[in-house]
Coordinates of N, CA, C and O in Angstrom, one line a residue:
M1 N 0.8 -1.1 0.2 CA -0.1 0.1 0.2 C 0.9 1.1 -0.1 O 1.8 1.4 0.8
A2 N 0.9 2.3 -0.9 CA 1.5 3.3 -0.9 C 0.4 4.5 -0.9 O -0.6 4.5 -1.3
L3 N 0.9 5.6 0.0 CA 0.2 6.7 0.0 C 1.0 8.0 -0.3 O 2.1 7.9 0.0
S4 N 0.7 8.8 -1.1 CA 1.4 9.8 -1.9 C 0.8 11.0 -1.7 O -0.6 11.4 -1.6
F5 N 1.5 12.1 -1.1 CA 0.9 13.4 -0.9 C 1.8 14.5 -1.6 O 3.1 14.2 -1.9
A6 N 1.1 15.6 -2.2 CA 1.5 16.4 -3.2 C 1.3 17.8 -3.0 O -0.1 17.9 -2.7
S7 N 2.3 18.7 -2.9 CA 1.5 20.3 -3.0 C 2.3 21.0 -4.1 O 3.7 20.5 -4.4
S8 N 1.8 21.8 -4.6 CA 2.6 22.5 -5.5 C 3.1 23.9 -4.8 O 2.5 24.6 -4.8
T9 N 4.3 24.2 -5.6 CA 4.9 25.6 -5.3 C 5.2 26.1 -6.6 O 5.9 25.6 -7.3
R10 N 4.7 27.3 -6.9 CA 4.8 28.0 -8.2 C 5.8 29.3 -7.8 O 5.4 30.1 -6.8
F11 N 6.7 29.7 -8.5 CA 7.4 30.8 -8.4 C 8.0 31.5 -9.9 O 8.0 30.4 -10.7
S12 N 8.2 32.6 -10.0 CA 8.6 33.2 -11.3 C 10.0 33.7 -11.1 O 10.5 34.1 -10.1
K13 N 10.9 33.7 -12.4 CA 12.2 33.9 -12.3 C 12.5 34.8 -13.3 O 12.0 34.5 -14.4
T14 N 13.2 36.0 -13.3 CA 13.6 36.7 -14.6 C 14.8 37.0 -14.5 O 15.8 36.9 -13.5
Q15 N 15.3 36.5 -15.7 CA 16.8 36.5 -16.1 C 17.0 37.0 -17.5 O 16.4 36.7 -18.4
S16 N 17.7 37.9 -17.6 CA 18.3 38.7 -18.9 C 16.8 39.2 -19.4 O 16.8 39.1 -20.7
G17 N 16.0 39.9 -18.6 CA 14.7 40.5 -19.2 C 13.7 39.4 -19.6 O 12.7 39.8 -20.2
V18 N 14.0 38.1 -19.4 CA 13.2 37.0 -19.7 C 12.3 36.5 -18.5 O 13.2 36.1 -17.6
C19 N 11.1 36.5 -18.5 CA 10.4 35.9 -17.2 C 9.9 34.3 -17.6 O 9.5 34.0 -18.4
Y20 N 10.5 33.5 -16.8 CA 10.2 32.1 -16.5 C 9.4 31.7 -15.5 O 9.5 32.5 -14.0
S21 N 8.4 31.1 -15.6 CA 7.6 30.6 -14.6 C 7.9 29.3 -14.4 O 8.0 28.3 -15.5
V22 N 8.1 28.8 -13.3 CA 8.5 27.4 -12.6 C 7.4 27.0 -11.7 O 7.2 27.4 -10.8
S23 N 7.2 25.4 -11.7 CA 6.4 24.8 -10.9 C 7.0 23.7 -10.1 O 7.8 23.1 -10.8
F24 N 7.0 23.7 -9.0 CA 8.1 22.8 -8.1 C 6.8 21.7 -7.2 O 6.1 22.5 -6.5
T25 N 6.8 20.6 -7.4 CA 6.0 19.6 -6.6 C 6.9 18.6 -5.9 O 7.2 17.4 -6.7
P26 N 6.9 18.9 -4.7 CA 7.7 17.7 -3.7 C 6.6 16.9 -3.5 O 5.4 16.7 -3.4
R27 N 7.4 15.5 -3.5 CA 6.4 14.3 -3.2 C 7.0 13.5 -1.9 O 8.2 13.5 -1.9
V28 N 5.8 13.1 -1.3 CA 6.2 12.2 -0.2 C 5.4 11.0 -0.4 O 4.3 10.7 -0.7
T29 N 5.9 9.7 -0.3 CA 5.5 8.6 -0.5 C 5.9 7.7 0.7 O 6.7 7.5 1.5
V30 N 4.7 7.1 1.5 CA 4.6 6.4 2.6 C 4.1 4.9 2.2 O 3.2 4.9 1.5
R31 N 5.0 3.9 2.6 CA 4.7 2.5 2.1 C 4.6 1.8 3.7 O 5.5 2.0 4.4
C32 N 3.6 0.7 3.4 CA 3.6 -0.2 4.3 C 4.0 -1.4 4.1 O 3.5 -1.8 3.3
C33 N 4.7 -2.2 4.8 CA 5.5 -3.4 4.3 C 4.8 -4.2 5.2 O 4.1 -4.2 6.2
D34 N 4.5 -5.7 4.6 CA 3.8 -6.9 5.0 C 4.6 -7.4 6.0 O 5.9 -7.9 5.7
T35 N 4.2 -7.5 7.3 CA 4.9 -8.2 8.4 C 4.5 -9.7 8.4 O 5.1 -10.4 9.3
G36 N 3.7 -10.1 7.7 CA 3.3 -11.6 7.7 C 2.5 -12.1 8.9 O 2.1 -13.1 9.1
K37 N 1.9 -11.2 10.0 CA 1.3 -11.4 11.1 C -0.3 -11.0 10.9 O -0.8 -11.5 11.7
E38 N -0.6 -10.5 9.6 CA -2.1 -10.4 9.6 C -2.7 -11.8 9.0 O -1.9 -12.5 8.3
P39 N -3.9 -12.0 9.4 CA -4.4 -13.4 9.1 C -4.7 -13.4 7.6 O -5.1 -12.3 7.0
P40 N -4.7 -14.2 6.8 CA -5.1 -14.4 5.6 C -6.5 -14.2 5.2 O -7.4 -14.5 6.0
R41 N -6.9 -13.4 4.2 CA -8.4 -13.2 3.8 C -9.2 -14.3 3.4 O -8.5 -14.9 2.6
P42 N -10.2 -14.7 3.8 CA -10.9 -15.7 3.4 C -11.4 -15.4 1.8 O -11.8 -14.5 1.5
K43 N -11.2 -16.3 0.9 CA -11.5 -16.3 -0.4 C -13.2 -16.5 -0.2 O -13.8 -17.3 0.5
S44 N -13.6 -15.8 -1.3 CA -15.1 -15.7 -1.4 C -15.4 -17.1 -2.0 O -14.7 -17.9 -2.6
K45 N -16.6 -17.5 -1.4 CA -17.2 -18.9 -1.7 C -17.9 -18.6 -3.1 O -18.3 -19.9 -3.6
L46 N -18.1 -17.5 -3.5 CA -18.7 -17.4 -4.9 C -17.7 -17.4 -5.9 O -16.7 -16.7 -5.9
Q47 N -18.0 -18.5 -6.8 CA -17.4 -18.7 -8.5 C -18.3 -18.9 -9.3 O -19.2 -19.4 -9.0
V48 N -17.7 -19.1 -10.5 CA -18.7 -19.4 -11.5 C -19.2 -20.9 -11.3 O -18.3 -21.7 -11.1
G49 N -20.2 -21.1 -11.5 CA -20.9 -22.5 -11.1 C -21.5 -22.9 -10.0 O -22.3 -23.5 -9.6
S50 N -21.2 -21.8 -9.2 CA -21.7 -22.1 -7.6 C -23.1 -21.8 -7.4 O -23.8 -21.1 -8.1
P51 N -23.9 -22.5 -6.6 CA -25.1 -22.6 -6.3 C -25.3 -21.2 -5.8 O -24.7 -21.2 -4.8
I52 N -26.6 -20.6 -5.7 CA -26.8 -19.4 -5.0 C -28.1 -19.3 -4.4 O -29.0 -19.8 -5.1
I53 N -28.6 -18.7 -3.5 CA -29.9 -18.4 -2.8 C -30.4 -16.8 -3.0 O -29.4 -16.2 -2.3
I54 N -31.4 -16.5 -3.3 CA -31.7 -15.2 -3.2 C -32.3 -14.7 -1.7 O -33.0 -15.5 -1.2
V55 N -31.5 -13.8 -1.2 CA -31.8 -13.2 0.1 C -33.0 -12.1 0.1 O -33.6 -11.9 1.1
E56 N -32.8 -11.3 -0.6 CA -33.5 -10.1 -0.8 C -34.0 -10.0 -2.2 O -33.1 -9.9 -3.1
A57 N -35.3 -9.3 -2.6 CA -35.6 -9.2 -3.9 C -35.2 -8.1 -4.2 O -35.5 -6.9 -3.7
P58 N -34.4 -7.6 -5.5 CA -34.2 -6.3 -6.1 C -35.1 -5.6 -6.6 O -36.3 -6.2 -6.9
K59 N -35.3 -4.5 -6.5 CA -36.5 -3.6 -6.9 C -36.4 -3.5 -8.4 O -37.3 -3.6 -8.9
V60 N -35.2 -3.3 -9.2 CA -35.2 -3.6 -10.6 C -34.1 -4.7 -11.0 O -33.2 -5.0 -10.1
I61 N -34.4 -5.2 -11.8 CA -33.5 -6.5 -12.6 C -33.2 -6.2 -14.1 O -33.6 -5.4 -14.7
K62 N -32.1 -6.4 -14.2 CA -31.5 -6.1 -15.5 C -30.7 -7.5 -16.1 O -30.4 -8.3 -15.6
T63 N -31.5 -7.8 -17.4 CA -31.3 -9.0 -18.1 C -29.7 -9.0 -18.4 O -29.1 -8.1 -18.8
A64 N -29.0 -10.5 -18.4 CA -27.8 -10.4 -18.9 C -27.5 -10.8 -20.5 O -26.8 -11.6 -20.9
A65 N -28.5 -10.2 -21.4 CA -28.6 -10.5 -22.7 C -27.4 -9.6 -23.4 O -26.9 -8.7 -22.8
S66 N -27.1 -10.0 -24.5 CA -26.1 -9.0 -25.1 C -27.0 -7.4 -25.3 O -25.9 -6.4 -25.4
M67 N -28.0 -7.4 -25.5 CA -28.9 -6.1 -25.2 C -29.8 -6.0 -24.1 O -30.7 -6.7 -24.2
P68 N -29.1 -5.6 -22.8 CA -29.8 -5.9 -21.6 C -30.9 -5.1 -21.5 O -31.1 -3.9 -22.3
C69 N -31.9 -5.5 -20.8 CA -33.1 -4.9 -20.5 C -33.3 -4.6 -19.1 O -33.3 -5.7 -18.2
L70 N -33.4 -3.4 -18.6 CA -33.8 -3.1 -17.2 C -35.4 -3.1 -16.9 O -35.9 -2.3 -17.6
R71 N -35.7 -3.6 -15.9 CA -37.2 -3.6 -15.6 C -37.3 -3.7 -14.1 O -36.7 -4.2 -13.3
A72 N -38.7 -3.4 -13.8 CA -38.8 -3.2 -12.3 C -39.3 -4.7 -12.1 O -39.9 -5.4 -12.9
N73 N -38.7 -5.4 -11.1 CA -39.0 -6.6 -10.5 C -40.6 -6.6 -9.9 O -40.6 -6.4 -8.8
S74 N -41.5 -7.1 -10.8 CA -42.7 -7.4 -10.5 C -43.0 -8.7 -9.7 O -44.0 -9.5 -10.5
G75 N -42.3 -9.1 -9.0 CA -42.4 -10.7 -8.5 C -41.9 -11.7 -9.2 O -42.0 -12.7 -9.1
L76 N -40.9 -11.1 -10.0 CA -40.1 -12.3 -11.0 C -39.2 -12.8 -10.2 O -38.9 -14.1 -10.3
V77 N -38.3 -12.1 -9.3 CA -37.2 -12.7 -8.7 C -37.8 -12.6 -7.2 O -37.8 -11.4 -6.9
K78 N -37.8 -13.5 -6.3 CA -38.3 -13.4 -5.0 C -37.2 -14.2 -4.2 O -36.4 -14.8 -4.6
P79 N -37.2 -13.7 -2.8 CA -36.4 -14.4 -1.9 C -36.5 -15.8 -1.9 O -37.8 -16.4 -1.7
G80 N -35.8 -16.4 -1.8 CA -35.7 -18.0 -1.9 C -35.5 -18.8 -3.1 O -35.4 -20.1 -3.2
D81 N -35.5 -17.9 -4.1 CA -35.1 -18.4 -5.5 C -33.9 -18.7 -5.4 O -32.8 -18.5 -5.0
V82 N -33.5 -20.0 -6.2 CA -32.2 -20.6 -6.5 C -31.8 -20.6 -7.6 O -32.4 -20.7 -8.6
G83 N -30.3 -20.3 -8.0 CA -29.9 -20.3 -9.1 C -28.4 -20.5 -9.2 O -27.9 -21.0 -8.2
R84 N -27.7 -20.5 -10.5 CA -26.3 -20.7 -10.5 C -25.5 -19.5 -10.8 O -26.1 -18.6 -11.8
I85 N -24.3 -19.3 -10.6 CA -23.6 -18.0 -11.1 C -23.0 -18.3 -12.4 O -22.5 -19.6 -12.6
V86 N -23.1 -17.7 -13.4 CA -22.7 -17.9 -14.8 C -21.5 -17.0 -15.2 O -20.6 -17.6 -15.6
S87 N -21.5 -15.8 -14.7 CA -20.1 -15.1 -14.8 C -19.8 -13.8 -13.7 O -20.9 -13.8 -13.1
R88 N -18.8 -13.2 -13.6 CA -18.5 -12.3 -12.7 C -18.4 -11.1 -13.5 O -17.7 -10.9 -14.7
K89 N -19.1 -9.9 -13.0 CA -18.8 -8.7 -13.5 C -18.2 -7.8 -12.7 O -17.9 -8.0 -11.4
P90 N -17.5 -6.5 -12.8 CA -16.9 -5.4 -12.3 C -17.8 -5.1 -11.2 O -19.4 -5.1 -11.1
K91 N -17.3 -4.7 -9.8 CA -17.9 -4.3 -8.6 C -19.0 -5.1 -8.3 O -20.2 -4.6 -8.0
D92 N -18.7 -6.2 -7.8 CA -19.5 -7.3 -7.2 C -20.9 -7.4 -8.0 O -22.1 -7.4 -7.3
L93 N -20.9 -7.3 -9.0 CA -22.1 -7.6 -9.8 C -22.0 -9.1 -10.8 O -20.7 -9.4 -10.9
W94 N -23.1 -9.9 -10.6 CA -22.7 -11.3 -11.3 C -23.8 -11.4 -12.0 O -25.0 -11.1 -11.8
A95 N -23.7 -12.3 -13.1 CA -24.6 -12.9 -14.1 C -25.1 -14.2 -13.2 O -24.2 -15.2 -13.0
V96 N -26.5 -14.0 -13.0 CA -27.0 -15.4 -12.3 C -28.2 -16.1 -13.2 O -28.9 -15.4 -13.6
R97 N -28.2 -17.5 -13.4 CA -29.1 -18.2 -14.1 C -30.1 -18.6 -13.2 O -29.7 -19.3 -12.1
L98 N -31.3 -18.1 -13.2 CA -32.3 -18.5 -12.4 C -33.3 -19.0 -13.3 O -33.3 -19.4 -14.6
S99 N -34.4 -19.8 -12.8 CA -35.4 -20.7 -13.5 C -36.1 -19.7 -14.6 O -36.7 -20.5 -15.5
I100 N -36.1 -18.3 -14.4 CA -37.0 -17.6 -15.5 C -36.1 -16.8 -16.7 O -36.3 -16.1 -17.3
G101 N -34.6 -17.1 -16.2 CA -33.6 -16.6 -17.2 C -32.4 -15.9 -16.4 O -32.1 -16.4 -15.4
T102 N -31.5 -15.2 -17.2 CA -30.2 -14.9 -16.6 C -30.3 -13.4 -16.3 O -30.7 -12.8 -17.4
Y103 N -29.9 -13.0 -15.2 CA -30.1 -11.7 -14.6 C -28.7 -11.2 -14.1 O -28.1 -12.1 -13.7
L104 N -28.3 -9.9 -14.3 CA -27.3 -9.2 -13.5 C -27.8 -9.0 -11.9 O -28.7 -8.2 -12.0
L105 N -27.2 -9.5 -11.0 CA -27.7 -8.9 -9.7 C -26.5 -8.8 -9.1 O -25.2 -9.4 -9.0
D106 N -26.7 -7.7 -8.1 CA -25.6 -7.3 -7.2 C -25.3 -8.3 -6.0 O -26.4 -9.4 -5.8
G107 N -24.1 -8.5 -5.7 CA -24.0 -9.5 -4.7 C -24.6 -9.4 -3.3 O -24.5 -10.4 -2.6
K108 N -25.5 -8.4 -3.2 CA -26.2 -8.4 -1.7 C -27.6 -8.8 -1.7 O -28.0 -8.9 -0.7
Y109 N -27.8 -9.3 -2.7 CA -29.1 -9.7 -3.0 C -29.2 -11.4 -3.0 O -30.3 -11.8 -2.7
F110 N -27.9 -11.8 -2.8 CA -28.0 -13.4 -2.9 C -26.6 -14.0 -1.9 O -25.8 -12.9 -1.9
K111 N -26.7 -15.2 -1.4 CA -25.4 -15.5 -0.9 C -25.3 -17.2 -1.4 O -26.3 -17.7 -2.0
A112 N -24.2 -17.7 -0.9 CA -23.8 -18.9 -1.5 C -24.5 -19.8 -0.9 O -25.0 -19.8 0.2
L113 N -25.2 -20.9 -1.7 CA -26.0 -21.9 -1.2 C -25.1 -23.2 -0.6 O -24.4 -23.7 -1.6
E114 N -25.1 -23.4 0.4 CA -24.2 -24.7 1.0 C -25.1 -25.9 0.8 O -26.0 -26.1 1.4
L115 N -24.6 -26.7 -0.1 CA -25.1 -28.0 -0.3 C -24.4 -29.2 0.4 O -23.2 -29.4 0.8
E116 N -25.5 -30.1 1.2 CA -24.8 -31.1 2.0 C -24.8 -32.3 1.2 O -25.6 -32.6 0.3
E117 N -23.7 -33.0 1.3 CA -23.5 -34.3 0.4 C -24.4 -35.4 1.0 O -24.5 -35.6 2.3

């Protein structure tokens, strides 16, 4: 992890009748080294092919088609519905295959379904 602070200092200089404008930006960088004492982060149980269960119904749903369609969720996706993850998108957005189709859902609306052998 690196943290950088910068402030700019501006001054003018006149030499042989010509005015020069100079900008100087000092930088400070703080680095945090890994000491190895931190516990490892648990890996997400969610991956492509994982079964999931809907825990909260989203207000709007977006289809995962090549031309996506955004529509109000009028009871299509309900809490308790089960599906499988098809793909991962940026910012905790997942393509989930449900019985009614494939939709893009935020990770807060579902959780991994633990199957007992």
